[in-house]
Short mmCIF file of C-alpha atoms in Angstrom, two decimals:
data_model
loop_
_atom_site.label_atom_id
_atom_site.label_comp_id
_atom_site.label_asym_id
_atom_site.label_seq_id
_atom_site.Cartn_x
_atom_site.Cartn_y
_atom_site.Cartn_z
CA MET A 36 -10.47 -136.79 2.92
CA PRO A 37 -11.28 -135.40 6.65
CA GLN A 38 -13.76 -137.51 8.54
CA THR A 39 -15.53 -135.79 11.16
CA LEU A 40 -18.04 -136.52 14.18
CA SER A 41 -20.42 -134.02 15.44
CA ARG A 42 -21.36 -133.95 19.16
CA ARG A 43 -24.90 -135.05 18.18
CA SER A 44 -23.63 -138.22 16.24
CA PHE A 45 -21.30 -138.97 19.09
CA ALA A 46 -24.05 -138.57 21.66
CA ALA A 47 -26.60 -140.67 19.53
CA LEU A 48 -24.19 -143.51 18.83
CA SER A 49 -23.24 -143.76 22.59
CA THR A 50 -27.01 -143.77 23.64
CA LEU A 51 -27.66 -146.51 21.24
CA GLY A 52 -25.03 -148.53 23.14
CA LEU A 53 -22.94 -149.03 19.99
CA GLY A 54 -19.84 -147.78 22.00
CA LEU A 55 -17.38 -145.61 20.02
CA PRO A 56 -17.66 -145.38 16.22
CA GLY A 57 -15.23 -146.40 13.94
CA LEU A 58 -13.42 -143.30 13.75
CA LEU A 59 -12.91 -143.39 17.35
CA ALA A 60 -11.89 -146.91 17.74
CA GLY A 61 -9.48 -146.74 15.27
CA CYS A 62 -7.27 -149.14 13.38
CA ARG A 63 -4.61 -150.52 14.91
CA GLY A 64 -1.99 -149.09 12.31
CA THR A 65 -2.20 -146.73 9.20
CA THR A 66 -2.54 -148.53 5.99
CA LYS A 67 -2.63 -147.71 2.36
CA ALA A 68 -6.18 -147.56 0.54
CA GLY A 69 -6.96 -151.41 -0.07
CA SER A 70 -3.90 -152.33 1.26
CA THR A 71 -2.56 -154.16 4.47
CA THR A 72 0.61 -152.61 4.38
CA MET A 73 1.65 -150.88 7.52
CA ILE A 74 3.75 -147.51 7.44
CA PRO A 75 7.35 -148.42 7.22
CA GLY A 76 9.39 -148.41 10.19
CA GLU A 77 12.45 -146.03 11.46
CA HIS A 78 14.62 -148.69 10.45
CA ALA A 79 12.83 -150.42 7.54
CA PRO A 80 14.49 -151.06 4.24
CA LEU A 81 14.53 -148.54 1.42
CA ALA A 82 12.35 -150.90 -0.68
CA ASP A 83 9.45 -150.57 1.91
CA HIS A 84 9.53 -146.81 1.58
CA LEU A 85 9.33 -147.14 -2.20
CA GLY A 86 6.60 -150.04 -2.14
CA TRP A 87 4.57 -147.62 0.16
CA PHE A 88 4.54 -145.20 -2.61
CA SER A 89 4.25 -147.78 -5.35
CA VAL A 90 7.24 -147.04 -7.17
CA ASP A 91 10.84 -148.21 -7.47
CA LYS A 92 14.48 -147.05 -8.55
CA PRO A 93 13.65 -147.61 -12.53
CA THR A 94 10.29 -145.52 -11.93
CA ILE A 95 12.04 -142.93 -10.16
CA ALA A 96 14.90 -142.90 -12.68
CA ARG A 97 12.51 -142.46 -15.50
CA VAL A 98 10.71 -139.64 -13.89
CA MET A 99 13.85 -137.71 -13.18
CA SER A 100 15.06 -138.30 -16.65
CA GLU A 101 11.76 -136.63 -17.97
CA LEU A 102 12.04 -133.79 -15.30
CA THR A 103 15.55 -132.97 -16.33
CA SER A 104 15.14 -133.77 -20.09
CA ARG A 105 15.56 -129.68 -20.84
CA GLY A 106 18.35 -129.29 -18.93
CA ALA A 107 18.85 -129.05 -14.93
CA ASP A 108 20.89 -127.36 -12.47
CA ALA A 109 19.08 -129.26 -9.86
CA ALA A 110 16.16 -131.41 -9.60
CA ASP A 111 14.21 -133.63 -7.02
CA LEU A 112 11.05 -135.66 -6.39
CA TYR A 113 9.41 -135.15 -3.10
CA PHE A 114 7.14 -137.91 -2.02
CA GLN A 115 4.78 -137.26 0.91
CA TYR A 116 2.23 -139.30 2.70
CA SER A 117 0.64 -137.52 5.83
CA ARG A 118 -1.97 -138.46 8.47
CA ASP A 119 -3.43 -136.24 11.13
CA ASN A 120 -5.99 -137.13 13.62
CA SER A 121 -7.51 -134.92 16.24
CA ILE A 122 -9.87 -135.00 19.28
CA THR A 123 -11.78 -131.90 20.88
CA MET A 124 -13.37 -132.30 23.94
CA GLU A 125 -15.62 -129.30 25.41
CA ASP A 126 -17.05 -129.48 29.11
CA GLY A 127 -16.27 -133.12 29.42
CA ILE A 128 -18.07 -133.85 26.16
CA ILE A 129 -16.26 -135.08 23.00
CA SER A 130 -17.43 -132.46 20.51
CA ARG A 131 -15.33 -133.27 17.33
CA ALA A 132 -13.05 -135.66 15.90
CA SER A 133 -11.39 -135.83 12.79
CA SER A 134 -8.75 -137.74 10.54
CA SER A 135 -7.31 -136.77 7.48
CA VAL A 136 -4.78 -138.24 4.91
CA ASP A 137 -3.15 -136.92 2.17
CA GLN A 138 -0.29 -138.00 -0.10
CA GLY A 139 1.44 -137.10 -3.44
CA VAL A 140 4.83 -136.10 -5.21
CA GLY A 141 6.18 -132.71 -5.91
CA LEU A 142 8.70 -132.54 -8.81
CA ARG A 143 11.07 -129.46 -8.88
CA VAL A 144 13.73 -128.47 -11.49
CA VAL A 145 16.14 -125.65 -11.24
CA VAL A 146 17.89 -123.92 -14.14
CA GLY A 147 19.79 -120.82 -13.19
CA ASP A 148 17.32 -118.58 -11.51
CA GLN A 149 14.24 -120.51 -13.09
CA THR A 150 12.25 -122.97 -10.90
CA GLY A 151 9.91 -125.42 -12.43
CA TYR A 152 7.46 -126.87 -10.00
CA ALA A 153 4.56 -129.29 -10.48
CA PHE A 154 2.79 -131.73 -8.29
CA THR A 155 0.43 -134.58 -8.38
CA GLU A 156 -1.61 -136.66 -6.02
CA ASP A 157 -1.83 -139.59 -8.72
CA LEU A 158 1.55 -141.62 -8.30
CA SER A 159 1.05 -143.49 -11.59
CA LEU A 160 3.87 -143.45 -13.92
CA GLU A 161 1.75 -141.48 -16.64
CA ALA A 162 0.64 -138.74 -13.90
CA MET A 163 4.27 -138.29 -12.76
CA LEU A 164 5.70 -138.05 -15.94
CA ALA A 165 3.25 -135.29 -17.20
CA ALA A 166 3.89 -133.44 -14.08
CA ALA A 167 7.62 -133.37 -15.03
CA ARG A 168 7.19 -132.53 -18.25
CA THR A 169 5.15 -129.28 -16.64
CA ALA A 170 8.10 -128.54 -14.58
CA ALA A 171 10.63 -129.08 -17.08
CA GLY A 172 8.71 -126.61 -19.74
CA ILE A 173 8.56 -123.81 -16.84
CA ALA A 174 12.55 -124.06 -16.35
CA HIS A 175 14.76 -125.08 -18.94
CA GLY A 176 17.94 -124.51 -20.68
CA GLY A 177 21.17 -126.75 -21.35
CA ALA A 178 21.67 -130.44 -22.41
CA ALA A 179 19.70 -133.35 -20.80
CA ARG A 180 20.84 -135.31 -17.91
CA GLY A 181 21.81 -138.47 -17.92
CA PRO A 182 20.41 -141.40 -15.86
CA VAL A 183 22.13 -142.18 -12.36
CA GLU A 184 22.06 -144.76 -9.80
CA PHE A 185 19.92 -144.11 -6.84
CA LYS A 186 21.15 -144.91 -3.37
CA GLN A 187 20.09 -144.25 0.07
CA ARG A 188 22.37 -141.98 2.14
CA GLN A 189 22.35 -142.46 6.00
CA ARG A 190 20.97 -139.85 8.29
CA PRO A 191 20.78 -139.10 12.03
CA SER A 192 17.47 -139.86 14.08
CA TYR A 193 16.16 -137.27 16.10
CA TYR A 194 12.83 -138.47 17.10
CA ALA A 195 12.44 -142.24 16.75
CA LEU A 196 9.53 -143.54 18.73
CA SER A 197 8.97 -146.61 20.74
CA GLN A 198 5.62 -146.96 19.44
CA PRO A 199 4.37 -144.78 16.34
CA TRP A 200 1.34 -143.08 16.28
CA SER A 201 -0.12 -145.32 13.70
CA ASP A 202 -0.15 -148.05 16.24
CA ILE A 203 -2.20 -146.17 18.89
CA GLN A 204 -5.96 -146.45 18.78
CA THR A 205 -8.05 -143.22 19.57
CA VAL A 206 -9.74 -144.85 22.41
CA GLN A 207 -6.49 -145.11 24.25
CA LYS A 208 -6.08 -141.33 23.83
CA LEU A 209 -9.49 -140.55 25.66
CA PRO A 210 -8.38 -141.42 29.10
CA HIS A 211 -5.39 -138.71 28.77
CA ILE A 212 -7.94 -136.18 27.34
CA GLU A 213 -10.41 -136.83 30.23
CA ARG A 214 -7.77 -136.41 32.79
CA LEU A 215 -6.41 -133.28 31.76
CA ASN A 216 -9.92 -131.93 31.69
CA ALA A 217 -10.37 -133.29 35.31
CA LEU A 218 -7.12 -131.64 36.48
CA ALA A 219 -7.89 -128.12 35.00
CA ARG A 220 -11.17 -128.34 36.13
CA LYS A 221 -10.64 -129.12 40.07
CA ALA A 222 -7.56 -126.67 40.18
CA ASP A 223 -9.86 -123.79 41.09
CA PRO A 224 -13.73 -123.22 41.60
CA SER A 225 -13.77 -120.50 39.42
CA ILE A 226 -13.02 -122.24 36.19
CA HIS A 227 -16.09 -122.17 34.22
CA LYS A 228 -15.21 -123.72 30.97
CA VAL A 229 -12.64 -126.50 29.97
CA THR A 230 -11.65 -127.37 26.20
CA VAL A 231 -9.01 -129.85 25.39
CA SER A 232 -7.79 -130.52 21.87
CA TRP A 233 -5.54 -133.41 21.09
CA ALA A 234 -3.86 -133.76 17.63
CA ASP A 235 -1.22 -136.64 16.48
CA GLY A 236 0.17 -137.29 13.12
CA GLU A 237 3.07 -138.35 11.20
CA GLU A 238 4.52 -137.80 7.94
CA LEU A 239 6.38 -140.17 5.62
CA VAL A 240 8.79 -138.68 3.18
CA LEU A 241 10.83 -139.87 0.40
CA ILE A 242 13.30 -137.59 -1.63
CA ALA A 243 15.26 -138.25 -4.62
CA ASP A 244 17.49 -136.01 -6.40
CA MET A 245 19.12 -135.90 -9.75
CA HIS A 246 22.62 -136.97 -8.39
CA GLY A 247 21.14 -140.34 -7.43
CA ASN A 248 20.56 -139.53 -3.58
CA ILE A 249 17.77 -141.01 -1.93
CA GLN A 250 16.73 -139.95 1.56
CA THR A 251 13.65 -140.95 3.57
CA ASP A 252 12.12 -140.01 7.06
CA ILE A 253 9.17 -140.71 9.20
CA ARG A 254 8.09 -137.40 11.39
CA PRO A 255 5.81 -137.79 13.92
CA MET A 256 4.11 -134.58 15.67
CA THR A 257 1.68 -134.42 18.43
CA ARG A 258 0.08 -131.57 20.42
CA LEU A 259 -2.17 -131.41 23.45
CA TRP A 260 -4.13 -128.07 24.24
CA CYS A 261 -6.11 -126.80 27.45
CA MET A 262 -8.26 -123.89 26.83
CA LEU A 263 -9.73 -122.46 29.79
CA THR A 264 -12.67 -119.91 30.94
CA ALA A 265 -12.87 -118.51 34.36
CA LYS A 266 -15.55 -116.53 35.90
CA LYS A 267 -15.59 -114.12 39.26
CA GLY A 268 -18.60 -112.50 39.43
CA ASP A 269 -19.20 -110.63 36.34
CA VAL A 270 -15.59 -110.90 35.39
CA THR A 271 -14.55 -113.45 32.77
CA GLN A 272 -10.91 -114.25 31.68
CA SER A 273 -9.79 -116.73 29.30
CA ASN A 274 -6.15 -118.09 28.61
CA SER A 275 -4.68 -121.44 27.39
CA ALA A 276 -1.45 -123.45 27.26
CA ASN A 277 -0.23 -126.34 25.11
CA LEU A 278 2.63 -129.04 24.63
CA ALA A 279 3.99 -130.09 21.40
CA GLY A 280 6.94 -131.98 19.86
CA ARG A 281 7.81 -134.87 17.82
CA HIS A 282 6.94 -137.34 20.45
CA GLY A 283 4.79 -140.64 20.95
CA PHE A 284 2.15 -141.50 23.17
CA ASP A 285 4.15 -142.34 26.21
CA TRP A 286 5.30 -138.81 26.26
CA TYR A 287 2.05 -138.03 28.16
CA THR A 288 2.95 -138.70 31.32
CA GLU A 289 0.77 -137.81 34.81
CA GLU A 290 3.43 -135.39 35.42
CA ARG A 291 3.20 -133.76 32.07
CA LEU A 292 -0.64 -133.59 32.11
CA GLN A 293 -0.39 -132.05 35.61
CA PHE A 294 2.25 -129.40 34.38
CA LEU A 295 -0.04 -128.32 31.36
CA ALA A 296 -3.21 -128.17 33.45
CA ASP A 297 -1.22 -125.91 36.16
CA GLU A 298 0.30 -124.04 33.41
CA ALA A 299 -3.19 -123.25 31.91
CA VAL A 300 -4.92 -122.51 35.19
CA LYS A 301 -2.04 -120.12 36.26
CA ARG A 302 -2.07 -118.34 32.91
CA THR A 303 -5.87 -117.58 33.44
CA MET A 304 -6.21 -116.80 36.99
CA VAL A 305 -3.78 -114.42 37.22
CA LEU A 306 -5.39 -112.23 34.64
CA PHE A 307 -8.01 -111.38 37.32
CA ASP A 308 -5.53 -109.46 39.39
CA ALA A 309 -3.56 -108.17 36.46
CA ARG A 310 -3.52 -104.50 35.07
CA ARG A 311 -2.27 -102.60 31.98
CA PRO A 312 1.26 -100.88 32.72
CA PRO A 313 1.79 -97.26 32.01
CA ALA A 314 2.48 -96.76 28.42
CA GLY A 315 5.85 -95.36 26.98
CA GLU A 316 9.26 -96.23 26.28
CA MET A 317 10.94 -98.44 28.89
CA PRO A 318 13.05 -101.45 29.35
CA VAL A 319 11.52 -104.53 28.80
CA VAL A 320 12.44 -107.94 29.97
CA LEU A 321 11.77 -110.83 27.54
CA ALA A 322 11.01 -114.09 29.90
CA ALA A 323 12.93 -117.25 29.06
CA GLY A 324 11.07 -119.47 26.80
CA ALA A 325 8.15 -118.27 25.02
CA SER A 326 9.54 -114.66 24.07
CA GLY A 327 11.51 -116.60 21.64
CA ILE A 328 8.68 -115.67 19.25
CA LEU A 329 10.08 -112.18 19.07
CA LEU A 330 13.56 -113.51 18.18
CA HIS A 331 11.94 -115.89 15.47
CA GLU A 332 9.60 -113.16 13.77
CA ALA A 333 11.41 -109.85 14.16
CA ILE A 334 15.11 -111.13 13.83
CA GLY A 335 15.19 -114.71 12.75
CA HIS A 336 13.29 -114.06 9.35
CA GLY A 337 15.77 -111.56 8.37
CA MET A 338 18.44 -113.99 8.43
CA GLU A 339 16.95 -116.58 5.93
CA ALA A 340 19.07 -116.31 2.83
CA ASP A 341 16.41 -115.67 0.31
CA PHE A 342 15.40 -112.39 1.87
CA ASN A 343 19.28 -111.52 1.80
CA ARG A 344 19.66 -112.60 -1.64
CA LYS A 345 16.89 -110.68 -3.03
CA ASN A 346 18.26 -107.58 -0.69
CA THR A 347 15.06 -107.37 1.12
CA SER A 348 16.59 -107.99 4.43
CA ILE A 349 18.43 -105.67 6.73
CA TYR A 350 21.01 -108.03 7.07
CA ALA A 351 21.88 -108.29 3.70
CA SER A 352 25.15 -106.88 3.83
CA MET A 353 26.12 -107.81 7.73
CA ILE A 354 27.72 -111.26 7.34
CA GLY A 355 30.88 -110.25 9.61
CA LYS A 356 29.45 -107.18 10.91
CA LYS A 357 28.53 -106.29 14.70
CA VAL A 358 24.85 -106.84 14.98
CA ALA A 359 24.76 -107.56 18.87
CA PRO A 360 26.58 -107.25 22.21
CA ASP A 361 29.62 -109.75 22.36
CA PHE A 362 27.65 -111.91 25.00
CA VAL A 363 24.55 -112.42 22.38
CA THR A 364 25.10 -115.79 20.25
CA ILE A 365 21.91 -116.82 18.27
CA VAL A 366 21.56 -120.33 16.79
CA ASP A 367 19.10 -122.34 14.56
CA ASP A 368 19.19 -125.92 15.41
CA ALA A 369 17.41 -128.72 13.57
CA THR A 370 19.31 -131.67 15.80
CA GLN A 371 17.43 -131.43 19.17
CA ASP A 372 15.64 -134.56 20.02
CA GLY A 373 11.89 -134.28 19.98
CA GLU A 374 11.63 -130.76 19.46
CA ARG A 375 8.85 -129.66 17.21
CA GLY A 376 11.40 -127.88 14.74
CA ALA A 377 13.69 -131.05 14.57
CA LEU A 378 14.62 -132.62 11.44
CA ASN A 379 16.41 -135.80 10.84
CA VAL A 380 16.91 -134.43 6.95
CA ASP A 381 15.66 -131.39 5.28
CA ASP A 382 12.76 -131.06 2.61
CA GLU A 383 15.60 -131.09 -0.22
CA GLY A 384 17.29 -134.13 1.31
CA ASN A 385 20.23 -132.35 2.62
CA ALA A 386 21.98 -133.06 6.10
CA VAL A 387 20.81 -131.08 8.92
CA GLU A 388 22.84 -129.13 11.44
CA LYS A 389 23.25 -126.60 14.48
CA THR A 390 23.54 -123.31 12.53
CA VAL A 391 25.35 -120.04 14.22
CA LEU A 392 23.60 -117.01 13.00
CA VAL A 393 25.20 -114.89 15.50
CA ASP A 394 28.56 -115.78 17.04
CA HIS A 395 29.32 -113.53 19.97
CA GLY A 396 27.72 -110.38 18.43
CA VAL A 397 28.89 -110.84 14.90
CA MET A 398 26.69 -112.04 11.87
CA ALA A 399 28.07 -115.45 10.92
CA SER A 400 25.67 -116.99 8.42
CA TYR A 401 22.34 -117.20 6.88
CA LEU A 402 20.08 -120.09 7.00
CA HIS A 403 20.37 -121.60 3.35
CA ASP A 404 18.58 -123.95 1.10
CA SER A 405 20.43 -125.62 -2.06
CA ILE A 406 19.47 -122.69 -4.32
CA SER A 407 20.72 -119.92 -1.87
CA ALA A 408 23.82 -121.87 -0.82
CA LYS A 409 24.99 -122.15 -4.60
CA HIS A 410 24.28 -118.36 -5.04
CA TYR A 411 26.73 -117.65 -2.06
CA LYS A 412 28.98 -120.36 -2.60
CA VAL A 413 28.56 -122.00 0.84
CA LYS A 414 27.08 -125.30 1.99
CA ALA A 415 23.57 -125.75 2.50
CA THR A 416 22.53 -125.56 6.34
CA GLY A 417 19.79 -128.07 5.97
CA SER A 418 17.16 -125.28 6.03
CA GLY A 419 15.16 -126.13 2.68
CA ARG A 420 11.60 -126.57 4.03
CA ARG A 421 8.35 -127.27 2.59
CA GLU A 422 4.70 -127.31 3.82
CA SER A 423 3.81 -130.15 1.72
CA PHE A 424 4.28 -132.35 -1.64
CA ARG A 425 2.39 -129.25 -3.17
CA HIS A 426 5.04 -126.57 -2.39
CA SER A 427 8.71 -125.98 -3.53
CA PRO A 428 11.06 -125.64 -0.61
CA MET A 429 12.73 -122.25 0.61
CA PRO A 430 15.08 -121.14 3.40
CA ARG A 431 13.02 -121.52 6.79
CA MET A 432 14.11 -121.66 10.46
CA ARG A 433 13.74 -124.95 12.32
CA SER A 434 14.54 -124.44 16.16
CA THR A 435 15.62 -120.79 16.77
CA TYR A 436 16.88 -119.39 20.08
CA MET A 437 19.63 -117.19 21.98
CA GLU A 438 22.32 -119.24 24.11
CA ASN A 439 22.79 -118.45 27.42
CA GLY A 440 24.63 -115.34 28.67
CA PRO A 441 26.75 -114.14 31.62
CA HIS A 442 23.88 -112.77 33.89
CA THR A 443 21.13 -114.24 36.08
CA ARG A 444 17.34 -113.80 35.93
CA GLU A 445 17.43 -112.10 39.60
CA GLU A 446 20.33 -109.78 38.27
CA ILE A 447 18.32 -108.70 35.24
CA ILE A 448 15.04 -107.80 37.27
CA ALA A 449 17.28 -106.05 40.06
CA SER A 450 18.60 -103.54 37.33
CA VAL A 451 15.38 -102.48 36.21
CA LYS A 452 14.15 -99.09 37.78
CA LYS A 453 10.80 -99.18 35.73
CA GLY A 454 9.58 -101.67 33.18
CA ILE A 455 7.79 -104.78 32.40
CA ILE A 456 8.62 -108.62 31.83
CA ALA A 457 6.81 -109.91 28.71
CA GLU A 458 5.90 -113.33 29.53
CA THR A 459 3.34 -115.11 26.88
CA PHE A 460 2.46 -113.90 23.59
CA THR A 461 -0.66 -114.28 21.48
CA ASN A 462 -0.24 -112.65 18.17
CA GLY A 463 1.73 -109.90 16.25
CA GLN A 464 2.64 -108.40 13.23
CA VAL A 465 6.26 -108.16 11.56
CA GLN A 466 7.55 -106.21 8.39
CA ILE A 467 10.47 -109.07 7.72
CA GLY A 468 12.57 -106.78 5.49
CA ALA A 469 13.09 -103.85 8.26
CA GLY A 470 12.40 -105.88 11.28
CA ASP A 471 9.40 -103.44 12.61
CA PHE A 472 7.23 -105.45 15.05
CA THR A 473 4.10 -105.20 17.17
CA PHE A 474 3.54 -107.97 19.59
CA TYR A 475 0.62 -108.55 21.88
CA ILE A 476 1.48 -109.72 25.45
CA LYS A 477 -1.29 -111.83 26.98
CA ASN A 478 0.73 -112.17 30.24
CA GLY A 479 3.62 -110.29 31.97
CA TRP A 480 4.68 -108.47 35.08
CA LEU A 481 5.43 -104.86 36.26
CA ILE A 482 9.06 -104.03 37.59
CA GLU A 483 9.47 -101.08 40.09
CA ASP A 484 12.70 -100.31 41.59
CA GLY A 485 14.37 -103.77 40.74
CA LYS A 486 11.37 -105.77 42.23
CA ILE A 487 8.28 -107.54 40.47
CA THR A 488 5.07 -105.64 41.86
CA ALA A 489 1.98 -106.73 39.84
CA PRO A 490 0.95 -108.76 37.11
CA ILE A 491 0.09 -107.00 33.59
CA LYS A 492 -2.14 -108.14 30.63
CA ASP A 493 -3.23 -107.09 27.40
CA ILE A 494 -0.62 -104.95 26.18
CA ASN A 495 1.51 -104.31 23.10
CA ILE A 496 5.33 -103.70 22.68
CA ILE A 497 6.49 -102.06 19.42
CA GLY A 498 9.86 -101.91 18.32
CA ASN A 499 12.42 -102.82 15.57
CA GLY A 500 13.94 -106.44 15.57
CA PRO A 501 17.69 -105.38 14.56
CA GLU A 502 17.63 -102.28 16.81
CA ALA A 503 16.15 -104.59 19.92
CA LEU A 504 19.01 -106.61 19.21
CA ARG A 505 21.52 -103.97 19.46
CA ASN A 506 19.81 -102.94 22.43
CA VAL A 507 20.17 -105.99 24.49
CA THR A 508 22.16 -105.28 27.73
CA MET A 509 21.88 -108.24 29.77
CA VAL A 510 21.39 -111.87 28.82
CA ALA A 511 20.73 -114.63 31.49
CA ASN A 512 22.11 -118.33 32.00
CA ASP A 513 18.44 -119.72 31.93
CA CYS A 514 18.13 -120.60 28.23
CA LYS A 515 14.94 -122.60 27.60
CA LEU A 516 12.82 -123.53 24.49
CA ASP A 517 9.16 -122.79 24.72
CA PHE A 518 7.05 -125.99 25.34
CA GLY A 519 4.19 -125.18 23.39
CA GLY A 520 3.60 -125.42 19.33
CA TRP A 521 4.32 -122.74 16.99
CA THR A 522 3.70 -122.78 13.46
CA CYS A 523 5.49 -120.54 11.31
CA GLY A 524 4.11 -118.86 8.19
CA LYS A 525 6.09 -117.46 5.02
CA ASP A 526 4.80 -117.09 1.53
CA GLY A 527 2.05 -118.91 2.05
CA GLN A 528 3.54 -122.04 3.58
CA SER A 529 3.35 -123.06 7.15
CA VAL A 530 5.97 -125.40 8.58
CA PRO A 531 6.44 -126.53 12.52
CA VAL A 532 9.18 -124.62 14.48
CA SER A 533 10.44 -124.18 17.98
CA GLN A 534 11.84 -121.11 19.80
CA GLY A 535 13.36 -120.10 22.79
CA LEU A 536 15.26 -117.63 24.67
CA PRO A 537 17.11 -116.82 27.91
CA THR A 538 15.78 -114.09 30.21
CA THR A 539 16.94 -110.96 28.04
CA LEU A 540 16.91 -107.36 28.87
CA VAL A 541 16.24 -104.75 26.10
CA SER A 542 17.30 -101.45 27.33
CA LYS A 543 14.11 -99.62 25.43
CA MET A 544 10.87 -100.61 23.69
CA THR A 545 7.70 -98.89 23.27
CA VAL A 546 5.08 -100.26 25.64
CA GLY A 547 1.61 -99.62 24.66
CA GLY A 548 -0.36 -99.50 28.26
CA GLU A 549 -2.46 -96.95 29.76
CA ASN A 550 -1.71 -93.03 29.56
CA VAL A 551 -1.17 -91.95 33.38
#
């Protein structure tokens, strides 16, 4: 259950000279309730991971036998423990701190096109057997599966930490929060309000399938957010920036804190001089980095295999066909060290990879979980993901981006007679099947006669993802992933993702600016 601390409580305890309360002082390490057992380390033996969940191989085998007792084409158990901490500072005062812990197991059995799923927070044998019977009652057919011997498979490591978050006391984080607050506040006298939000956490997962494979993973995550409000006379502007990834405490160097403060200030202060551009259809330059959200939402979702299997995606019949210019290659990659979308193993226990979706303009692959891979008779791409043990996995993106092209950013800008640069995005709407989209741009720039002439703000761009992909006319050689923390929602499940883009010119999109 979450624990929260109000500003009033914190102030009262400090005034009484009690120092930081237990929540903020933190424990040195995360332990099971009523236990002193530490979260297993990155290289801990399987027995330690099993012990954390108070199970062993015979227990898993017994539950798996019950799960597959009425037939199974596939079946798995997904054990998960998660711990999350957050701290918020407003105007130099800690206004909120919270900590939450969650644990349970999800049980899935697949028979043909049927999927039976159940979960329990109670990890006793009786509770898991009851959940297994529930799942088996939903999807069944065929003979029972015999018991197997469970063995741990080797996996790569893309986010091992020198010190796990469970070893970091909350009081160690406060100087970083205070420092970011001070850096942002002193950057400009117009800064009126600073809010700093810190989050860190980790997940421990253990995945066992009916073929006897066991995979474990320890997944760290952190994000630091700086939100600003500035005032000049009667005019108020607000904006923010954040850093996120699968990193540890030592990732937050002075240089990164300074970068985050500078980015938040820059995004906020430029709004005082920004205006809305003329409305109409015009070329749009998608800035490197954050513009990857458009690639993710308007194009990437349509390349997830379940939408194509159901024939709801425009790409359902496009494998091997031309969907973009020759210089466009789009990938989804789980193997990038420390990225928010990185995975050592997917949520079905499958190996992860760098999946090429569009290869030099040709549609090459979908993103597959085990179910869609079997349907298409291909290998799973390690894209089976779920929000938690309460959810069944489905094909999802991890870190989606377009690779470098043959042009430069300067060449692209110089080629535009009249258009805009879309730089930072705040929200949008997408019709996944057709790819129709509307995105709201918070920061951008006006291009006139091949030169950047003025900042712009608060505009919409409207278009269709597959059409925009076909209308890409130039791609620069400056690909980068956005440094912020993005979360993707699909069918009621949210998962962390990364995304990126080189500077990219789309020959025409509808821009919702001002009529002149």
